[in-house]
Amino acid sequence: MNTRILAVLGMGTVLLAVGTALAAERTVTLAVDNMYCSACPYTVKQSLTKVVGVNEATVFYEKKTAIVSYDDQKTTVAALTVATTQAGYPSHPIDAAAAAK
């Protein structure tokens, strides 16, 4: 009985470690609409950093873009674009391959 419990606990630990190992940090560049003043990037950045799983967001007013690093096990590109859109700044991924992830 004790051996069976230890085996189950061991498998749980292995599965937990594998799940964590599969998580990957991704980076996506978003084109951000409606940024018309130098204060707009602050609002965009705040909307992105509130999304669970976002590690870093850098917003460029001149280029009208945001570069976002995120944990793909905690959030998606779709969640990022929803966050900026709800803040009044619709966005979409510039890289088509990133949009699929």
XYZ file of C-alpha atoms in Angstrom:
101
model
C 0.000 0.000 0.000
C 2.770 2.472 0.929
C 4.600 1.629 -2.297
C 1.492 2.408 -4.324
C 1.066 5.787 -2.605
C 4.703 6.655 -3.207
C 4.382 5.676 -6.867
C 1.314 7.888 -7.311
C 3.023 10.815 -5.579
C 6.114 10.290 -7.726
C 4.064 10.323 -10.938
C 2.286 13.491 -9.812
C 5.607 15.196 -9.234
C 6.871 14.138 -12.667
C 3.702 15.371 -14.384
C 3.925 18.686 -12.569
C 7.547 19.117 -13.648
C 6.720 18.245 -17.266
C 3.825 20.723 -17.338
C 6.082 23.489 -16.083
C 8.777 22.555 -18.597
C 6.300 22.851 -21.470
C 5.456 26.447 -20.610
C 7.311 28.825 -22.859
C 7.855 32.537 -22.956
C 6.681 33.976 -26.238
C 7.071 37.420 -27.711
C 4.615 39.053 -30.066
C 4.611 42.438 -31.774
C 1.209 44.082 -31.946
C 0.174 46.908 -34.245
C -1.828 49.277 -32.049
C -4.450 51.636 -33.477
C -5.787 54.895 -32.026
C -2.545 56.102 -30.409
C -2.686 59.811 -31.143
C -0.705 61.358 -28.311
C 2.387 60.613 -26.275
C 0.265 59.585 -23.251
C -1.491 56.768 -25.142
C 1.357 54.237 -24.783
C 0.998 54.422 -21.004
C -2.634 53.284 -21.216
C -1.773 50.536 -23.704
C 1.056 49.285 -21.498
C -1.173 49.280 -18.425
C -3.839 47.273 -20.242
C -1.286 44.686 -21.345
C 0.521 44.308 -18.026
C -2.787 43.622 -16.259
C -3.188 40.436 -18.308
C -2.135 37.425 -16.239
C 0.936 35.869 -17.827
C 2.398 39.040 -19.326
C 6.015 39.384 -18.276
C 6.856 42.625 -20.059
C 5.255 45.099 -22.431
C 7.050 47.869 -24.306
C 4.933 50.305 -26.306
C 6.269 52.588 -29.049
C 4.190 55.663 -29.878
C 6.192 56.517 -32.996
C 5.811 53.046 -34.510
C 2.316 52.447 -33.064
C 3.429 49.029 -31.841
C 3.744 47.034 -28.645
C 6.201 44.233 -28.011
C 4.832 41.834 -25.421
C 6.597 38.940 -23.690
C 4.158 36.474 -22.150
C 3.822 32.958 -20.755
C 1.880 30.942 -23.329
C 0.501 28.673 -20.590
C -1.201 31.629 -18.900
C -2.413 33.829 -21.754
C -2.825 34.080 -25.515
C -2.330 36.648 -28.239
C -6.117 36.912 -28.470
C -6.291 37.895 -24.780
C -3.668 40.579 -25.375
C -5.589 42.092 -28.288
C -8.813 42.010 -26.275
C -7.097 43.887 -23.437
C -5.879 46.707 -25.677
C -9.191 46.890 -27.527
C -11.118 47.210 -24.255
C -8.786 50.075 -23.327
C -9.721 51.838 -26.585
C -6.718 50.769 -28.636
C -7.543 47.935 -31.033
C -4.516 45.834 -31.890
C -3.498 42.862 -33.969
C -0.323 40.805 -34.293
C 2.017 41.965 -37.000
C 3.536 38.506 -37.485
C 0.921 36.123 -38.925
C 2.663 33.110 -37.380
C 2.325 34.649 -33.928
C -1.392 35.133 -34.431
C -1.849 31.375 -34.609
C -0.299 30.873 -31.163
